[in-house]
Short mmCIF file of C-alpha atoms and ligand atoms in Angstrom, two decimals:
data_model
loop_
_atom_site.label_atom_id
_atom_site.label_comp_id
_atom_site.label_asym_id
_atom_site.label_seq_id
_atom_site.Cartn_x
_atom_site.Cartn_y
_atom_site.Cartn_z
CA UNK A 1 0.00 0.00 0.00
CA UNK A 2 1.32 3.55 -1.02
CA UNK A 3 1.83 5.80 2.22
CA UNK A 4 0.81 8.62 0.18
CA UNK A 5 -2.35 6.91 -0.40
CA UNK A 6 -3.05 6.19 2.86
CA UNK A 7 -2.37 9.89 4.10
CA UNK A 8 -4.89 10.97 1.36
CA UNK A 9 -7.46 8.27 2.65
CA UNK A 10 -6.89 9.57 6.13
CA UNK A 11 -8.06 13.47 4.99
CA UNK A 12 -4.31 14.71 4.75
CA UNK A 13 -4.76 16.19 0.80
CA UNK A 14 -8.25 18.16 2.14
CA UNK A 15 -7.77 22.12 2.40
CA UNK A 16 -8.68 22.69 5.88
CA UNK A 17 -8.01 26.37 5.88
CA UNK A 18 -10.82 26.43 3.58
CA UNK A 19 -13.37 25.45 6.42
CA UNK A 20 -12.71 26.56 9.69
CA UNK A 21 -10.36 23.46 10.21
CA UNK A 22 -13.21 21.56 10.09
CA UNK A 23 -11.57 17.83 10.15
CA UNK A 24 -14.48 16.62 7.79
CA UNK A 25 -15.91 18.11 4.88
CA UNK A 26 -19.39 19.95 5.23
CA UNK A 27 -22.28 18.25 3.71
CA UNK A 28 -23.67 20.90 1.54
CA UNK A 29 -27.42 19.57 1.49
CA UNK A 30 -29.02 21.47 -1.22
CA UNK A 31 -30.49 20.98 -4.67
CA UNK A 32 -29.26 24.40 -6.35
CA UNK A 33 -26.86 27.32 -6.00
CA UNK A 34 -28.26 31.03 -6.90
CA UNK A 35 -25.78 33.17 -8.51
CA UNK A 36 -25.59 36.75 -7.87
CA UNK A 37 -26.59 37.75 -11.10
CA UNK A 38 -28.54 36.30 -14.14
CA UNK A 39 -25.61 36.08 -16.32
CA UNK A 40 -23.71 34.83 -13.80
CA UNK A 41 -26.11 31.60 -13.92
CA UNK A 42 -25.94 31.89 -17.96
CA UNK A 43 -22.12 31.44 -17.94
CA UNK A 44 -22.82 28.61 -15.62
CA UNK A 45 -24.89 26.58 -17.09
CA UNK A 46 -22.67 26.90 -20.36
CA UNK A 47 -19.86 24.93 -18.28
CA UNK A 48 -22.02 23.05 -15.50
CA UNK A 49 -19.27 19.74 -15.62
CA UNK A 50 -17.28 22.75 -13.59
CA UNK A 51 -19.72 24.85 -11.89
CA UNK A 52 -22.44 24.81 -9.26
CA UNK A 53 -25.53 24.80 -10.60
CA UNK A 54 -27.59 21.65 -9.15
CA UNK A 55 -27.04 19.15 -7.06
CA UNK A 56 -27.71 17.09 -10.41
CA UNK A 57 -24.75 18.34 -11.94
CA UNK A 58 -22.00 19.06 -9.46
CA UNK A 59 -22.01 19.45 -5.41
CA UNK A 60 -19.26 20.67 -3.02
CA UNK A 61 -19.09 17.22 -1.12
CA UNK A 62 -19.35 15.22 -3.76
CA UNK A 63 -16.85 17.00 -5.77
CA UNK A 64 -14.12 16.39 -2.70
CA UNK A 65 -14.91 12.61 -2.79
CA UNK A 66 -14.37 12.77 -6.76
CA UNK A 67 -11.25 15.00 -5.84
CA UNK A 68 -10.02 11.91 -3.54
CA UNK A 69 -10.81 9.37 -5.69
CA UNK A 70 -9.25 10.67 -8.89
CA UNK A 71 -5.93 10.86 -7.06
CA UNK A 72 -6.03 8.00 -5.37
CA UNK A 73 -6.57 6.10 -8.66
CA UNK A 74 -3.97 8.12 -10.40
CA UNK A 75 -6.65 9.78 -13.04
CA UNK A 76 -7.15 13.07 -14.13
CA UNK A 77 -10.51 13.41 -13.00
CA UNK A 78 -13.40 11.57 -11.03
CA UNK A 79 -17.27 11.60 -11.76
CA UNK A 80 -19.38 10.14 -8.98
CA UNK A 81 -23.03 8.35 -9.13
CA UNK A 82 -25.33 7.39 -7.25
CA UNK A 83 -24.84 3.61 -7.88
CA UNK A 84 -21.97 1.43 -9.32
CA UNK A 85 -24.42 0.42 -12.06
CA UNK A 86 -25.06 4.26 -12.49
CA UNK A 87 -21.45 4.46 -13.57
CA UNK A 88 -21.42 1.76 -15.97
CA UNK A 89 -24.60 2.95 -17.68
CA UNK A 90 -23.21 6.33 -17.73
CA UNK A 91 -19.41 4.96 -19.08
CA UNK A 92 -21.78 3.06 -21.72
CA UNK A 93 -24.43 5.19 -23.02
CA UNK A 94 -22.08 8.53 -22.51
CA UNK A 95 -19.70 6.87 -25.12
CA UNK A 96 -21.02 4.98 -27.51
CA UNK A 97 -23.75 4.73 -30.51
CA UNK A 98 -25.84 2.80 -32.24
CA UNK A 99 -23.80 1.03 -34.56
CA UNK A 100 -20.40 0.66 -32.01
CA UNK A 101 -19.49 -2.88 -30.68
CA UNK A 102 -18.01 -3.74 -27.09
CA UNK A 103 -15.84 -6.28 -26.29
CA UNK A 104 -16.64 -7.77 -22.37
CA UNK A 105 -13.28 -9.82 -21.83
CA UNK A 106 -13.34 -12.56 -18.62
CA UNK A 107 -16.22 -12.79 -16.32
CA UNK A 108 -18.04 -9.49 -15.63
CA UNK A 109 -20.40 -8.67 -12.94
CA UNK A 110 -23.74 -10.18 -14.25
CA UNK A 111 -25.92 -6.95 -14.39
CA UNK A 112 -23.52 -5.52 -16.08
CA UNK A 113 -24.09 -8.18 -18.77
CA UNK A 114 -27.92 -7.28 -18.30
CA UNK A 115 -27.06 -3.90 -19.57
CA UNK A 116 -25.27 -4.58 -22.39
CA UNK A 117 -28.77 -6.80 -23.53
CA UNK A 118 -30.41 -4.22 -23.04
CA UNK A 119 -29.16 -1.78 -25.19
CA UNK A 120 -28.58 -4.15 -28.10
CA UNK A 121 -31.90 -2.51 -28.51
CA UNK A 122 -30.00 0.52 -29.08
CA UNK A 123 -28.12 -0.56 -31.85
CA UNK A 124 -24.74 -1.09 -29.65
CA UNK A 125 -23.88 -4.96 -30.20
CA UNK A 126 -20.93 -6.82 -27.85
CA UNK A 127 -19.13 -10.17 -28.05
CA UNK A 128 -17.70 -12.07 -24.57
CA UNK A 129 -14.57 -14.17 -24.48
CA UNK A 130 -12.98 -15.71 -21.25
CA UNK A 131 -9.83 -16.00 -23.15
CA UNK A 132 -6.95 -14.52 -21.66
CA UNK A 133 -4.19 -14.86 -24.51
CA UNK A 134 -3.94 -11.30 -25.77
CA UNK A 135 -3.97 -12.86 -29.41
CA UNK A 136 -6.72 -14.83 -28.91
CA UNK A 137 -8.81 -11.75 -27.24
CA UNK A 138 -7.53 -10.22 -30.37
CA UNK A 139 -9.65 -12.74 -32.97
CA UNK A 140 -12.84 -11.15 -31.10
CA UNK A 141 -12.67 -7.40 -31.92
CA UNK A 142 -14.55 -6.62 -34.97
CA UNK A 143 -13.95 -3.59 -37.03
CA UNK A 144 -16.84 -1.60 -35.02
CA UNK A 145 -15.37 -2.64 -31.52
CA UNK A 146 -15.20 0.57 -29.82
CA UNK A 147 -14.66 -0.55 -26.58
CA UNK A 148 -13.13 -3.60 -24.38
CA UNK A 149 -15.27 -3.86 -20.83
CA UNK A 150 -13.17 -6.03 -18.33
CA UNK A 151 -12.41 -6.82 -14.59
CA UNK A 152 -9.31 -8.14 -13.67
CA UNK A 153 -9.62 -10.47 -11.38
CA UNK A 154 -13.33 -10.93 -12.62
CA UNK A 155 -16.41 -11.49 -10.83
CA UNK A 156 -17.08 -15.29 -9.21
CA UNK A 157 -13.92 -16.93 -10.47
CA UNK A 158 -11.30 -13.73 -9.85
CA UNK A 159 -8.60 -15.02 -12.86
CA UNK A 160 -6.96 -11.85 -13.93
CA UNK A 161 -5.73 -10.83 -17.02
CA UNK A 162 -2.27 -9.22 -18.88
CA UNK A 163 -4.14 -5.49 -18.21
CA UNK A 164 -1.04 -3.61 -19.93
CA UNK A 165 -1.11 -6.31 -22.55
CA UNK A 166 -4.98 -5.58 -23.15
CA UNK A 167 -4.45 -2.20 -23.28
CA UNK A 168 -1.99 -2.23 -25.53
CA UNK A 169 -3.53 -4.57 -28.04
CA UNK A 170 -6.97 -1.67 -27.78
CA UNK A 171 -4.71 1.02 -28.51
CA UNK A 172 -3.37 0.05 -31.74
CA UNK A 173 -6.82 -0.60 -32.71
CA UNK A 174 -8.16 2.94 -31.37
CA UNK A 175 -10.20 1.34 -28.95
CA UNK A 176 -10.70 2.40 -25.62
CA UNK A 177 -10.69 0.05 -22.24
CA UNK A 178 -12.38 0.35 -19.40
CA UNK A 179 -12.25 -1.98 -16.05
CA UNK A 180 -14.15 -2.47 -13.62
CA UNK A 181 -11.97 -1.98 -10.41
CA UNK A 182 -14.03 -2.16 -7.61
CA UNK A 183 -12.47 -5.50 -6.49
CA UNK A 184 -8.82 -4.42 -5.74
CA UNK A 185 -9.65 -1.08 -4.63
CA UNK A 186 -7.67 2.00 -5.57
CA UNK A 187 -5.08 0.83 -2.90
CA UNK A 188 -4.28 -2.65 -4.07
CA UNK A 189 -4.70 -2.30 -8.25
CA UNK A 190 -3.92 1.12 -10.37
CA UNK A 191 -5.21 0.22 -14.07
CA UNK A 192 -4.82 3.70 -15.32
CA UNK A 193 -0.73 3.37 -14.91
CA UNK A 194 -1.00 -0.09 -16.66
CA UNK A 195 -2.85 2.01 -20.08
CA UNK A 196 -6.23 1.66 -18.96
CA UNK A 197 -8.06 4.80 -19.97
CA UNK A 198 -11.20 4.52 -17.73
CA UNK A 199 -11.41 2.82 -13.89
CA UNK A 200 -14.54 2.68 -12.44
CA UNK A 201 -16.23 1.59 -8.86
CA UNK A 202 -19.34 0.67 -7.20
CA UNK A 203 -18.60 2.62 -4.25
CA UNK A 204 -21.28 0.34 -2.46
CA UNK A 205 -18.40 -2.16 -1.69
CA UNK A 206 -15.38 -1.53 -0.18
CA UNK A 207 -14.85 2.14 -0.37
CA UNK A 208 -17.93 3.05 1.27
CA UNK A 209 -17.36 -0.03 3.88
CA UNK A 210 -19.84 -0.18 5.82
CA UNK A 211 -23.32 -1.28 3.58
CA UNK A 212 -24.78 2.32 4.59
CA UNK A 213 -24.48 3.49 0.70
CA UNK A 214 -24.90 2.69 -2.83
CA UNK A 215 -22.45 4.64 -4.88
CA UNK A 216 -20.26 4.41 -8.26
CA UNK A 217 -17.33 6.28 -9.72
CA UNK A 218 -15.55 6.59 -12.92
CA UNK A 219 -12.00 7.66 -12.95
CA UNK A 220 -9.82 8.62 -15.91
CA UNK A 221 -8.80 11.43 -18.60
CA UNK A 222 -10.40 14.72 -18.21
CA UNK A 223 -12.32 14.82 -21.63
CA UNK A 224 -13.44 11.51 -21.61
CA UNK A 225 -15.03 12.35 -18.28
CA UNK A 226 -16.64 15.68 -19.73
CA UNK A 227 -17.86 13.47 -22.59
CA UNK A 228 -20.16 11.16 -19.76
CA UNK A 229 -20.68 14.35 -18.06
CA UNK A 230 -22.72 15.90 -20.57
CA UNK A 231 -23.97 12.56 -22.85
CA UNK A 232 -25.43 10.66 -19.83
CA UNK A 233 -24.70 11.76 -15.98
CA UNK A 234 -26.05 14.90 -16.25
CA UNK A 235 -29.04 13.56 -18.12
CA UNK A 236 -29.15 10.35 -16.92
CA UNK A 237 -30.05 11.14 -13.33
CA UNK A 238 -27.55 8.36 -10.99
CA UNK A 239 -26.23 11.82 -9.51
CA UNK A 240 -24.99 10.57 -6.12
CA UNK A 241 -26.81 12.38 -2.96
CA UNK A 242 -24.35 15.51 -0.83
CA UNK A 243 -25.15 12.75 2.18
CA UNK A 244 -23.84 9.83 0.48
CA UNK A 245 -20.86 11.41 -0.63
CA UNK A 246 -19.92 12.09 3.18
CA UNK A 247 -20.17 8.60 3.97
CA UNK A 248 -17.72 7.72 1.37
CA UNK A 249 -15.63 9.93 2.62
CA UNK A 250 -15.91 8.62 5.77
CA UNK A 251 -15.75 5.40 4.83
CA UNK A 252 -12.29 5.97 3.01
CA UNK A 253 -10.72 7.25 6.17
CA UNK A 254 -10.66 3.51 7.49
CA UNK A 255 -10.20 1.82 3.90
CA UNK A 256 -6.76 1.48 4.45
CA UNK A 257 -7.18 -0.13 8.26
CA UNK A 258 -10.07 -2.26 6.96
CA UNK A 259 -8.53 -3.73 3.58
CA UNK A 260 -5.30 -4.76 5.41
CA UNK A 261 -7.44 -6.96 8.10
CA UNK A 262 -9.68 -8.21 5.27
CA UNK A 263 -6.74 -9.47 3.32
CA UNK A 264 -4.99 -11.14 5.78
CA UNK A 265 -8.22 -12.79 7.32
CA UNK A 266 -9.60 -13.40 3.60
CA UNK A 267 -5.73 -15.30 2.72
CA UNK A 268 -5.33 -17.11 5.92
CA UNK A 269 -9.26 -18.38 5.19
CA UNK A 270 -8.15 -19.02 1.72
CA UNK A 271 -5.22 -21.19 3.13
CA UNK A 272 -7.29 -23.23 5.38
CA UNK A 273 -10.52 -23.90 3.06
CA UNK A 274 -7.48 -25.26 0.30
CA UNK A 275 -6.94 -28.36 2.02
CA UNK A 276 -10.10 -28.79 3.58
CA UNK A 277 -11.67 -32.30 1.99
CA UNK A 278 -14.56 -30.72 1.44
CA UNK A 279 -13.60 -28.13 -0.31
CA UNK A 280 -12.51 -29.10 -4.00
CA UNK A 281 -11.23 -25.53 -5.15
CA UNK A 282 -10.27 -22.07 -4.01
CA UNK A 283 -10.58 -18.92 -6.22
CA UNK A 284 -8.06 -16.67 -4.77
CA UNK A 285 -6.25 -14.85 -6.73
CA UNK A 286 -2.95 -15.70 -4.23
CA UNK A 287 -3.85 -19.75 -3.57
CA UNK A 288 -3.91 -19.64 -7.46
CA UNK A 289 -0.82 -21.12 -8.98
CA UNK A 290 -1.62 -19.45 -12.89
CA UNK A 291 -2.13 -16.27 -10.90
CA UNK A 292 1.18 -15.62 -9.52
CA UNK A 293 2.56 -13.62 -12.21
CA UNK A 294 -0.17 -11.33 -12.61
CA UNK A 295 -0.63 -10.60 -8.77
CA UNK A 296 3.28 -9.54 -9.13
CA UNK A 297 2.56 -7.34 -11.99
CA UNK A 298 -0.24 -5.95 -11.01
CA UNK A 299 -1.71 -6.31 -7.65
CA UNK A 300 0.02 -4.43 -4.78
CA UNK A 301 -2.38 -6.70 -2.23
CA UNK A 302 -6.00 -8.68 -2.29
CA UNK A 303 -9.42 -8.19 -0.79
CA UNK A 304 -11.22 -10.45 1.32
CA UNK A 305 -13.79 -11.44 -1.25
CA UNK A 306 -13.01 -14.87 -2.93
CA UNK A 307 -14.97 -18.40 -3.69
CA UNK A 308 -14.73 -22.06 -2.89
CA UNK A 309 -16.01 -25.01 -5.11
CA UNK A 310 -17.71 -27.60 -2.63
CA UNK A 311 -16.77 -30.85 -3.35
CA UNK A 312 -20.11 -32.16 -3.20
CA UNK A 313 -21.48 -29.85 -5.79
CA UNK A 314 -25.63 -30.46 -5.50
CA UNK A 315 -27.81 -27.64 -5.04
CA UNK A 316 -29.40 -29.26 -1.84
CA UNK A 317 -25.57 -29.45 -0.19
CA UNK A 318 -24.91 -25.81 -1.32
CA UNK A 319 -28.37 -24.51 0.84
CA UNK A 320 -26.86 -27.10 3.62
CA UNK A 321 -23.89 -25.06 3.88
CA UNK A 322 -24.77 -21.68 3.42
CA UNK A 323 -27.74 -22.41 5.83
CA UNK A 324 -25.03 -23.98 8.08
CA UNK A 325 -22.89 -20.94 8.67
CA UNK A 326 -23.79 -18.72 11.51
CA UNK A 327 -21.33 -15.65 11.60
CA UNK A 328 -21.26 -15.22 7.89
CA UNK A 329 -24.81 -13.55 6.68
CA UNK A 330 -26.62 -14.95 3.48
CA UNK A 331 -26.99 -11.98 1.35
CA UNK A 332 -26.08 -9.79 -2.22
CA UNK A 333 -23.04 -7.26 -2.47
CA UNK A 334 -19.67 -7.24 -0.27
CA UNK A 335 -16.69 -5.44 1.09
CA UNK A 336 -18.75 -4.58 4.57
CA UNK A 337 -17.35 -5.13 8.08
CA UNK A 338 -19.80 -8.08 7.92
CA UNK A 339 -19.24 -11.53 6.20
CA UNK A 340 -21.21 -12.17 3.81
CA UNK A 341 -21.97 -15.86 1.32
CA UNK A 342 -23.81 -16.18 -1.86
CA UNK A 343 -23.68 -18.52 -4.67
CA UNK A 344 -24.77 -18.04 -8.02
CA UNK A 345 -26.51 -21.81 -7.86
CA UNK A 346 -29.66 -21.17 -7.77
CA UNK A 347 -30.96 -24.54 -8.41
CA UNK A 348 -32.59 -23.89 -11.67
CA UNK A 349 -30.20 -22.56 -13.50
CA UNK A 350 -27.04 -25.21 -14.32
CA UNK A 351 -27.12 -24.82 -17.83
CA UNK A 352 -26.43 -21.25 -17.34
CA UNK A 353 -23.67 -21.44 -15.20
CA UNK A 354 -21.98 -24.17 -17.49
CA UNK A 355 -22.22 -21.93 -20.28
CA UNK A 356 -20.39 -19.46 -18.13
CA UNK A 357 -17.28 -21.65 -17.25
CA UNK A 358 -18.94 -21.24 -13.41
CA UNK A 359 -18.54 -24.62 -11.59
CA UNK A 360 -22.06 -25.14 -9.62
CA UNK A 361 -20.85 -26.02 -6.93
CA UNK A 362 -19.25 -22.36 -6.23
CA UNK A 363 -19.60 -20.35 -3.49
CA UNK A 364 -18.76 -16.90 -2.72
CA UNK A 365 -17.15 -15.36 0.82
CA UNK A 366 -16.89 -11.97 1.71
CA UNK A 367 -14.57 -11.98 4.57
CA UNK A 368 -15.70 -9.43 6.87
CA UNK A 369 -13.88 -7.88 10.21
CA UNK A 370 -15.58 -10.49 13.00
CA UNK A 371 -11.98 -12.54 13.47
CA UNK A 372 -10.44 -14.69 11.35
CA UNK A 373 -10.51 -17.72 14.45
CA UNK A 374 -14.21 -17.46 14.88
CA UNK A 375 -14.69 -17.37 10.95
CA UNK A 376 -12.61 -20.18 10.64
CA UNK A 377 -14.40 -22.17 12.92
CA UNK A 378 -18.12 -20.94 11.52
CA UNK A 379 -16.96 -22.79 8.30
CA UNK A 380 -15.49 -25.71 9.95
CA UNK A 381 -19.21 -26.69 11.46
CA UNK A 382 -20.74 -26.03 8.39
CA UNK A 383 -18.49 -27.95 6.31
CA UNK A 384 -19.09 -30.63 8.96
CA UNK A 385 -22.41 -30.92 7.53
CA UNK A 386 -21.79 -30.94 3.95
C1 PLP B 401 -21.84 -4.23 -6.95
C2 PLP B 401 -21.04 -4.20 -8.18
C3 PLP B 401 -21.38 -3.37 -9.25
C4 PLP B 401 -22.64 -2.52 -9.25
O1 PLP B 401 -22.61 -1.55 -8.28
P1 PLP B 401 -23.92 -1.01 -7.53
O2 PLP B 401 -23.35 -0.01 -6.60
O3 PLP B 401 -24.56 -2.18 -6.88
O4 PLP B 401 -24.81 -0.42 -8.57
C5 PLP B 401 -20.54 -3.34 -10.35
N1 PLP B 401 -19.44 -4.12 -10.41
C6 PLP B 401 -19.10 -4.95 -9.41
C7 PLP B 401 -17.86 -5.77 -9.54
C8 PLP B 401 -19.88 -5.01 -8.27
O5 PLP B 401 -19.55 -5.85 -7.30
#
């Protein structure tokens, strides 16, 4: 973890002279901002991606969490939503046409997926491969691709891929990339350096920390940015709420803290549940021998959120030991001081998951802050029972 990073987490990069000294940043609760004259507001609204004008637009305390986040993922600039899925739409519909072609490379979060469908409607097409050979991801662009969609390590399964290599290979063909980061966290995994030109977030997870907010953020070059401004967030309506942008603030002053206790809780987990009988495979990205040279290229650390393949891979086993588990809480999303388990079997839907590469017996742990000795143990009774 970068010290500098941490310092910024921790409030250090905030202009406190600004505010009284004021150790957090005001919440500036309000919808608009009058100007002192009429033409004042005229030559605002002609550049609202860098005025106040509404709350809709841009807002004091969401503009210092953007300000945080754009640094702390090494971009230019930040736009915030009110949702991760707010930021993907946005990164989408603010960037392409009818007529353009996207590229979704390894496994992506599934409504992400759902979106793409959904604008098919729209004219804008996409492909997915799971291939990671930069070649072979190569075979799928098409002479309309106008943009590669991955996340390195990807949803479910968390295999990365050659990020610099990807980039490189969308460059030469004048496409952009964009990842979806919110895994690794700005403190563990900085795309932009490795040629990424857009990094985005659902704030939701980690960042925010605590499961109190639903946020997203895209990080990258300034006029791409000003592009999504003014084709989707502005008229798209995910802006993120003055309230909920304090919370993330607040919830990056502990990210540091918190992401070095969930990776050493999630890894020492990781460790045990490898050679646990009945447990026939671990998906994290450090227990994974083909792994190892992309964590050293391009991880700085892990998160606490990883999957197991039960042995016994029936649907009735999986409810067994999901129901079995006491400390860790059966529920959607992750990166919360709670531990969380999901799988993606939900009985009726094998064929789907095959067609995904997604073994059904898979589940999914988010290792939360309770102890790693009393986690342990919760999944040594339920595995007991499986
Ligand atoms: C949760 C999540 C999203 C969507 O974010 P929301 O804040 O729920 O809209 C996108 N990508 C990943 C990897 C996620 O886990």
């Amino acid at each position: 973890m970068d010290p500098r990073d941490e310092l910024i987490c921790l409030g250090h990069d905030e202009p406190l002279e600004e505010r009284d000294g004021a150790i957090m940043p005001p919440i500036v609760q309000t919808s608009l901002f009058a100007k002192p004259r009429f033409e004042d507001l005229i030559r605002s609204l002609e550049a609202e991606h860098e005025h106040r004008v509404y709350t809709r637009g841009c807002n004091p305390t969401v503009e210092a969490l953007e300000q945080k986040l754009a640094t702390l993922e090494g971009g230019e600039a930040a736009k915030c939503f009110g949702s991760g899925m707010g930021a993907v739409n946005a990164v989408l519909s603010g960037l392409l046409q009818a007529g353009d072609h996207i590229l979704f490379v390894n496994h992506v979060y599934g409504p992400t997926l759902q979106l793409a469908q959904h604008l098919t409607r729209f004219g804008i097409n996409h492909d997915h491969t799971l291939a990671r050979d930069i070649s072979e991801i190569a075979t799928s662009l098409r002479s309309n691709t106008r943009l590669i969609y991955f996340e390195s390590p990807g949803t479910m399964m968390f295999r990365q891929l050659d990020i610099s290599g990807l980039s490189e290979l969308a460059r030469s063909r004048n496409i952009l990339t964009v990842i979806d980061n919110t895994w690794a966290t700005p403190l563990y995994q900085k795309p932009l350096a490795m040629g990424v030109d857009l990094s985005l977030h659902s704030t939701t997870k980690y960042i925010g920390g605590h499961s109190d907010v639903v946020g997203g953020v895209v990080v990258g070059k300034k006029d791409l940015l000003k592009q999504i401004f003014y084709n989707a967030f502005l008229l798209n309506g995910a802006a993120p709420a003055p309230m909920d942008a304090y919370l993330l603030i607040r919830g990056l002053r502990t990210l540091p803290v918190r992401m070095r206790q969930h990776q050493e809780d999630a890894l020492l987990l990781a460790r045990f549940l490898k050679n646990h009988p009945g447990v026939r495979e671990v998906y994290h990205p450090a227990v994974m021998e083909e792994e190892e040279v992309f964590c050293h290229a391009q991880l700085t650390g892990f998160s606490g959120l990883f999957s197991i393949v039960l042995a016994d891979d029936r649907f009735s086993n999986i409810c067994r030991f999901i129901d079995g588990l006491q400390l860790f809480r059966t529920g959607v999303s992750w990166g919360g001081v709670e531990s969380l388990v999901i799988s993606p079997n939900r009985g009726d839907n094998l064929e789907t998951l095959d067609r995904a590469g997604i073994p059904r017996g898979l589940v999914r742990l988010s290792v939360g802050l309770e102890g790693v000795d009393a986690l342990r143990s919760d999944l040594e009774k339920a595995l007991e029972q499986v």
